[in-house]
Short mmCIF file of C-alpha atoms in Angstrom, two decimals:
data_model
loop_
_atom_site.label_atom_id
_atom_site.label_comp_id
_atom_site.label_asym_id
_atom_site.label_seq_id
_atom_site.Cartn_x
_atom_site.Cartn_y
_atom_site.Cartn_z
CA UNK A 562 9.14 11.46 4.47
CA UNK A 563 6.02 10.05 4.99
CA UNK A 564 3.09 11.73 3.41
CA UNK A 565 0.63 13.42 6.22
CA UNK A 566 -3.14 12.66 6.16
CA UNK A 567 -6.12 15.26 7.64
CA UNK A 568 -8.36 14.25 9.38
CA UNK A 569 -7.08 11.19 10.94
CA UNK A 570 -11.05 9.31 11.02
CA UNK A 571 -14.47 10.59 9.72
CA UNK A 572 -17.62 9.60 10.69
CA UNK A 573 -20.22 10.30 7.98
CA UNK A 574 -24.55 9.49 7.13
CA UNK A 575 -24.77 8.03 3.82
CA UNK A 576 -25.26 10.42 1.54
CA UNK A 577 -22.63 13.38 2.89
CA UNK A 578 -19.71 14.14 1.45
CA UNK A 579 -16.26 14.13 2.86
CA UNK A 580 -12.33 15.83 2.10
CA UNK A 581 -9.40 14.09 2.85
CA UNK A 582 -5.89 15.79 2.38
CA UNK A 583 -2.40 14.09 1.80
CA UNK A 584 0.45 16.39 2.73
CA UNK A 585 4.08 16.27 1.78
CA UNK A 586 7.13 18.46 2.98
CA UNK A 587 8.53 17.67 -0.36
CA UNK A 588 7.37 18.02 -4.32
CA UNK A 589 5.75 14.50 -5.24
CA UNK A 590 6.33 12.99 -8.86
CA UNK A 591 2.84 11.50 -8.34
CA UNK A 592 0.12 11.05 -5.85
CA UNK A 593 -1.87 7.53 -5.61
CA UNK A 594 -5.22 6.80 -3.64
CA UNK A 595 -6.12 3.43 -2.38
CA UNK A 596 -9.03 2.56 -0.13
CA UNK A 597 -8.76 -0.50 1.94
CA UNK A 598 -11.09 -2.75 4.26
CA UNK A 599 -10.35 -4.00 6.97
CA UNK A 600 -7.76 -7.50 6.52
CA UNK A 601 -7.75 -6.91 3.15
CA UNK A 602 -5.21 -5.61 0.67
CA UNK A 603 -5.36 -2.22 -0.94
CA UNK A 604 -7.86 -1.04 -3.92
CA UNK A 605 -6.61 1.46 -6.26
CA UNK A 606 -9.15 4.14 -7.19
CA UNK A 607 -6.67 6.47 -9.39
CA UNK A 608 -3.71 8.38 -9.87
CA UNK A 609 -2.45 11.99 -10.55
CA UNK A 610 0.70 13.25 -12.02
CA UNK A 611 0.66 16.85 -13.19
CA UNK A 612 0.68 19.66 -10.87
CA UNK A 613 -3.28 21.64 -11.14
CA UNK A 614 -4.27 17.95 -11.77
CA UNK A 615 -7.80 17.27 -11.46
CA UNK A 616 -9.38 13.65 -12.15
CA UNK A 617 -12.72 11.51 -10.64
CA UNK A 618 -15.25 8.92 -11.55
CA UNK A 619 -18.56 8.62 -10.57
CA UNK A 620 -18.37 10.50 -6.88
CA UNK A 621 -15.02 10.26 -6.15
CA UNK A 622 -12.75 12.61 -7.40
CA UNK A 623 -9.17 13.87 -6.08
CA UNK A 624 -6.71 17.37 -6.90
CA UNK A 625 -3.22 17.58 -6.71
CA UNK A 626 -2.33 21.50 -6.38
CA UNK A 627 -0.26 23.39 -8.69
CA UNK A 628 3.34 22.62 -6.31
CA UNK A 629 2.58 19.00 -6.27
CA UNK A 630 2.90 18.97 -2.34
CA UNK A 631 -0.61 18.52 -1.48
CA UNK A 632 -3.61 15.88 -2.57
CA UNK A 633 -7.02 16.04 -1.90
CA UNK A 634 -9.54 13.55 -2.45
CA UNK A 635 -13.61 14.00 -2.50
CA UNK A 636 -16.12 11.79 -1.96
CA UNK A 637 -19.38 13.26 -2.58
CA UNK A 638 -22.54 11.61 -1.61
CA UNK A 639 -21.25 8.71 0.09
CA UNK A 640 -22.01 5.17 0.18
CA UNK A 641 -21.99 2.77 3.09
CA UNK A 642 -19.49 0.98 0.47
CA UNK A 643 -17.09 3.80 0.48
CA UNK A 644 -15.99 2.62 4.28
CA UNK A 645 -12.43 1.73 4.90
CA UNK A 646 -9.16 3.45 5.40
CA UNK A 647 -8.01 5.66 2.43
CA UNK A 648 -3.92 6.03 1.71
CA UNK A 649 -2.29 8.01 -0.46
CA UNK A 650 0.61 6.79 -1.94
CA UNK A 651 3.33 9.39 -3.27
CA UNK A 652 6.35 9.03 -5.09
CA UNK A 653 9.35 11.35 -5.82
CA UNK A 654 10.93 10.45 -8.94
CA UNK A 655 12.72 6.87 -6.97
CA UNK A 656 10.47 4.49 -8.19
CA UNK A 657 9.24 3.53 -4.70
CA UNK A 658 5.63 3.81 -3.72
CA UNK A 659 5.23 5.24 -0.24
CA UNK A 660 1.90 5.57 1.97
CA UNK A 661 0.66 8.18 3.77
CA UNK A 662 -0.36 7.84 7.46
CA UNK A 663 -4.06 7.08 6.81
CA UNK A 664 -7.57 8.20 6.91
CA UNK A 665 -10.15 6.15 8.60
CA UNK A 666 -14.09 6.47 6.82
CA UNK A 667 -16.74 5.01 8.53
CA UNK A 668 -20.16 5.61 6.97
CA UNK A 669 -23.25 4.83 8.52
CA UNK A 670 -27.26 4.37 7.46
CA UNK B 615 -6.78 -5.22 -13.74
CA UNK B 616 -3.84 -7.21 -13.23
CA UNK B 617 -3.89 -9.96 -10.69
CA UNK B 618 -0.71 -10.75 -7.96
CA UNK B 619 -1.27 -13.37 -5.77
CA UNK B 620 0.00 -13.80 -2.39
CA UNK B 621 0.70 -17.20 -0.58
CA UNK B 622 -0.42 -18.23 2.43
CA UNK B 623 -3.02 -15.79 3.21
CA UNK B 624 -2.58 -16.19 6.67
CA UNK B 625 -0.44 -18.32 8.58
CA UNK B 626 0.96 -19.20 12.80
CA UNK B 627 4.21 -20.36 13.45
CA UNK B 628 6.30 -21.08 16.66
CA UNK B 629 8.70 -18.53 17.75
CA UNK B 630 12.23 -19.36 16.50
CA UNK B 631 11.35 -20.97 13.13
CA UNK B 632 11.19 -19.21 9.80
CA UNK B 633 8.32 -18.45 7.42
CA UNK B 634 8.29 -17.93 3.63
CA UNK B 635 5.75 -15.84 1.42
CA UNK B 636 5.55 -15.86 -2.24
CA UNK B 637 4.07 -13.13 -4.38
CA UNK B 638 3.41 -14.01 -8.21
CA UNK B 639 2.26 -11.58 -10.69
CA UNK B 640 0.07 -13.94 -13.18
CA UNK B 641 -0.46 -12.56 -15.86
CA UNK B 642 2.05 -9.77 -16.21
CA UNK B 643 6.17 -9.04 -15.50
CA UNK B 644 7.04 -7.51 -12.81
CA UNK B 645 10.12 -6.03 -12.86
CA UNK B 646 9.60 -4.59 -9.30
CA UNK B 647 7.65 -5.88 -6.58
CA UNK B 648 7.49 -4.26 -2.85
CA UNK B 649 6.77 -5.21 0.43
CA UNK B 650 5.13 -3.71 3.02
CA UNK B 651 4.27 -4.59 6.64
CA UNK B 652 0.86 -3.38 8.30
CA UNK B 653 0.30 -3.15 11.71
CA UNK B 654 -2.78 -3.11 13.25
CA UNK B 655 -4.64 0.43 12.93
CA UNK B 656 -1.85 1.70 11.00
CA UNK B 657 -0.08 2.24 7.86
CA UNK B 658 1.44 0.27 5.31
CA UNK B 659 5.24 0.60 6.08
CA UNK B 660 7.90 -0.22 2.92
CA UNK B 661 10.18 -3.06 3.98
CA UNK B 662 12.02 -3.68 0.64
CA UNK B 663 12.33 -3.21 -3.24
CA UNK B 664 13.03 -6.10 -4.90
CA UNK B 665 14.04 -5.92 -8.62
CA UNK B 666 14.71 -9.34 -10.64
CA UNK B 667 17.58 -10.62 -10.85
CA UNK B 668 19.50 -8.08 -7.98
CA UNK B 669 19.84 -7.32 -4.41
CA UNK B 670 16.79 -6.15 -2.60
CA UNK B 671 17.10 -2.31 -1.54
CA UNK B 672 15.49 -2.33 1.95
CA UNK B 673 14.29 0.58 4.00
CA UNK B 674 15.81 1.91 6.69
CA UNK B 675 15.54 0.14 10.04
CA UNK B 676 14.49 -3.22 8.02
CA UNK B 677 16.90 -5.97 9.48
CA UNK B 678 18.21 -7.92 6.17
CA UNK B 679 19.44 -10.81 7.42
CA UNK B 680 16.07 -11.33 9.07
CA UNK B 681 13.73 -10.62 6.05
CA UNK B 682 15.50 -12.09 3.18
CA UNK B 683 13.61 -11.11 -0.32
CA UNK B 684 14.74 -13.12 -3.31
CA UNK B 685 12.93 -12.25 -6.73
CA UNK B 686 14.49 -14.64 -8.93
CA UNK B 687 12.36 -14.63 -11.62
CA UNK B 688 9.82 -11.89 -13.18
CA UNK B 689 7.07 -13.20 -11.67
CA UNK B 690 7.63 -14.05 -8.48
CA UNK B 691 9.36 -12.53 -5.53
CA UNK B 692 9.52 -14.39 -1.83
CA UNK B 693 9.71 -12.78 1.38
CA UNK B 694 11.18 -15.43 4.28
CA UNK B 695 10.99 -14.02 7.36
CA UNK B 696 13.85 -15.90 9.79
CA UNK B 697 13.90 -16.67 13.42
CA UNK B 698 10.03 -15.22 13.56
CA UNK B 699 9.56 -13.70 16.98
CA UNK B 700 6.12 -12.28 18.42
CA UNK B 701 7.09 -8.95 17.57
CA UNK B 702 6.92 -10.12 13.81
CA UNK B 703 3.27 -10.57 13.81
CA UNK B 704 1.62 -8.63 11.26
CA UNK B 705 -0.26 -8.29 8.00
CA UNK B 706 2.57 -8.51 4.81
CA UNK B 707 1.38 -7.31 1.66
CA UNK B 708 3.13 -7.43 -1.71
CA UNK B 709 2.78 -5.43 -4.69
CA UNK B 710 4.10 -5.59 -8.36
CA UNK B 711 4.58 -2.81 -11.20
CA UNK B 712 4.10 -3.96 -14.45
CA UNK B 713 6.33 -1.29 -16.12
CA UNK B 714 9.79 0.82 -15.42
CA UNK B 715 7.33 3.77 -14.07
CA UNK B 716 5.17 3.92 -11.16
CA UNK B 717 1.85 4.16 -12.42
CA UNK B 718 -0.60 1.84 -10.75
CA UNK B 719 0.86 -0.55 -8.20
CA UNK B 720 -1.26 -4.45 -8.16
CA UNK B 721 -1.21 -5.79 -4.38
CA UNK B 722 -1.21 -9.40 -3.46
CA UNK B 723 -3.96 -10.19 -1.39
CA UNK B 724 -1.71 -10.14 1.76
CA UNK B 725 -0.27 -12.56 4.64
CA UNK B 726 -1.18 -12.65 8.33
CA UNK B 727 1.34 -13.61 9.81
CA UNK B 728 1.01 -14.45 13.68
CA UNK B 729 3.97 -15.62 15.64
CA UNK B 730 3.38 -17.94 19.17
#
């Protein structure tokens, strides 16, 4: 039941912008997205919970479509800070926080 | 944000003995905390659920008698990990709730563990 994440790396110049999906066989109650550096734990950066869903700050910015099955999240513009390996974390209605498979961001100067 | 902390932040031990990790939340109840194990390059896998005050609910394929959870108070939770073996190695992260609904999980800074 683990959520599925496309692509599984990018490779971006500062400045581009970038898509990563989070995939799920089954409807999620909610859809998390953390970004985390390397030996270090987690960083929340914001939560959805209504099918059609559509939230962001500053340049980052995620969707959650209208079946709650599938996540996207945008990063416009990027930063060499924006580096790391972004999860999403879904739930279905159990009250237990699972993570998707991962998406690796490297940005360079 | 709320702040968890997660002792020891890293920490080797000799095949065969047993390890313990504590997770608070400080300034907030949690009335669940999880734990997760990270191997390298790779997700963060759910061990266990463990609610105050009950059993911890662990995942599939997580051996209980070998991680033993006790939360036995609403701010802290431990993980011991018995008889560590090599195989145990790897990065344990905690993380509380602070309410009944899953709205924005607070991680513990984590635990490398490494197992000679």
């Amino acid at each position: 039941q683990q959520p599925v994440q496309s692509p599984q790396a990018v490779i971006l110049r500062e400045g581009e912008d970038a898509v990563i999906n989070c995939s799920s066989s089954k409807a999620l109650y909610s859809v998390h997205w953390y970004r985390q550096k390397h030996g270090e734990a987690p960083v929340f950066l914001m939560i959805l919970l209504k099918g059609g869903e559509q939230k962001g700050h500053d340049k980052i910015s995620a969707s959650f479509n209208e079946k709650k099955q599938q996540s996207s999240l945008y990063l416009t513009a990027s930063q060499l800070s924006y580096s790391g390996t972004y999860f999403c974390g879904t739930e279905m209605n159990t009250d237990k926080l699972i993570f998707g498979t991962g998406t690796r961001l490297q940005v360079f100067p | 944000g709320a702040v968890v902390s997660q002792h020891p932040s890293w920490v080797i031990c000799k095949s065969g003995t047993s390890v313990k990790i504590e997770c608070r939340s400080l300034d907030f109840q949690a009335t669940t905390m999880f734990w997760y194990r990270q191997f390298p390059k790779q997700s963060l896998m759910l061990m266990a659920t463990s609610n105050e005050g009950s059993k911890a609910t662990y995942e599939q394929g997580v051996e209980k008698d070998k991680f033993l959870i006790n939360h036995a108070s609403l701010t802290l939770s431990t993980l011991t990990v018995t008889s560590a073996h090599p195989e145990d190695s790897s990065f344990y992260i905690c993380s509380a709730l602070r309410g009944p609904m899953v709205t924005e999980a607070f991680f513990g800074q984590g635990t490398r563990l490494t197992v000679v």
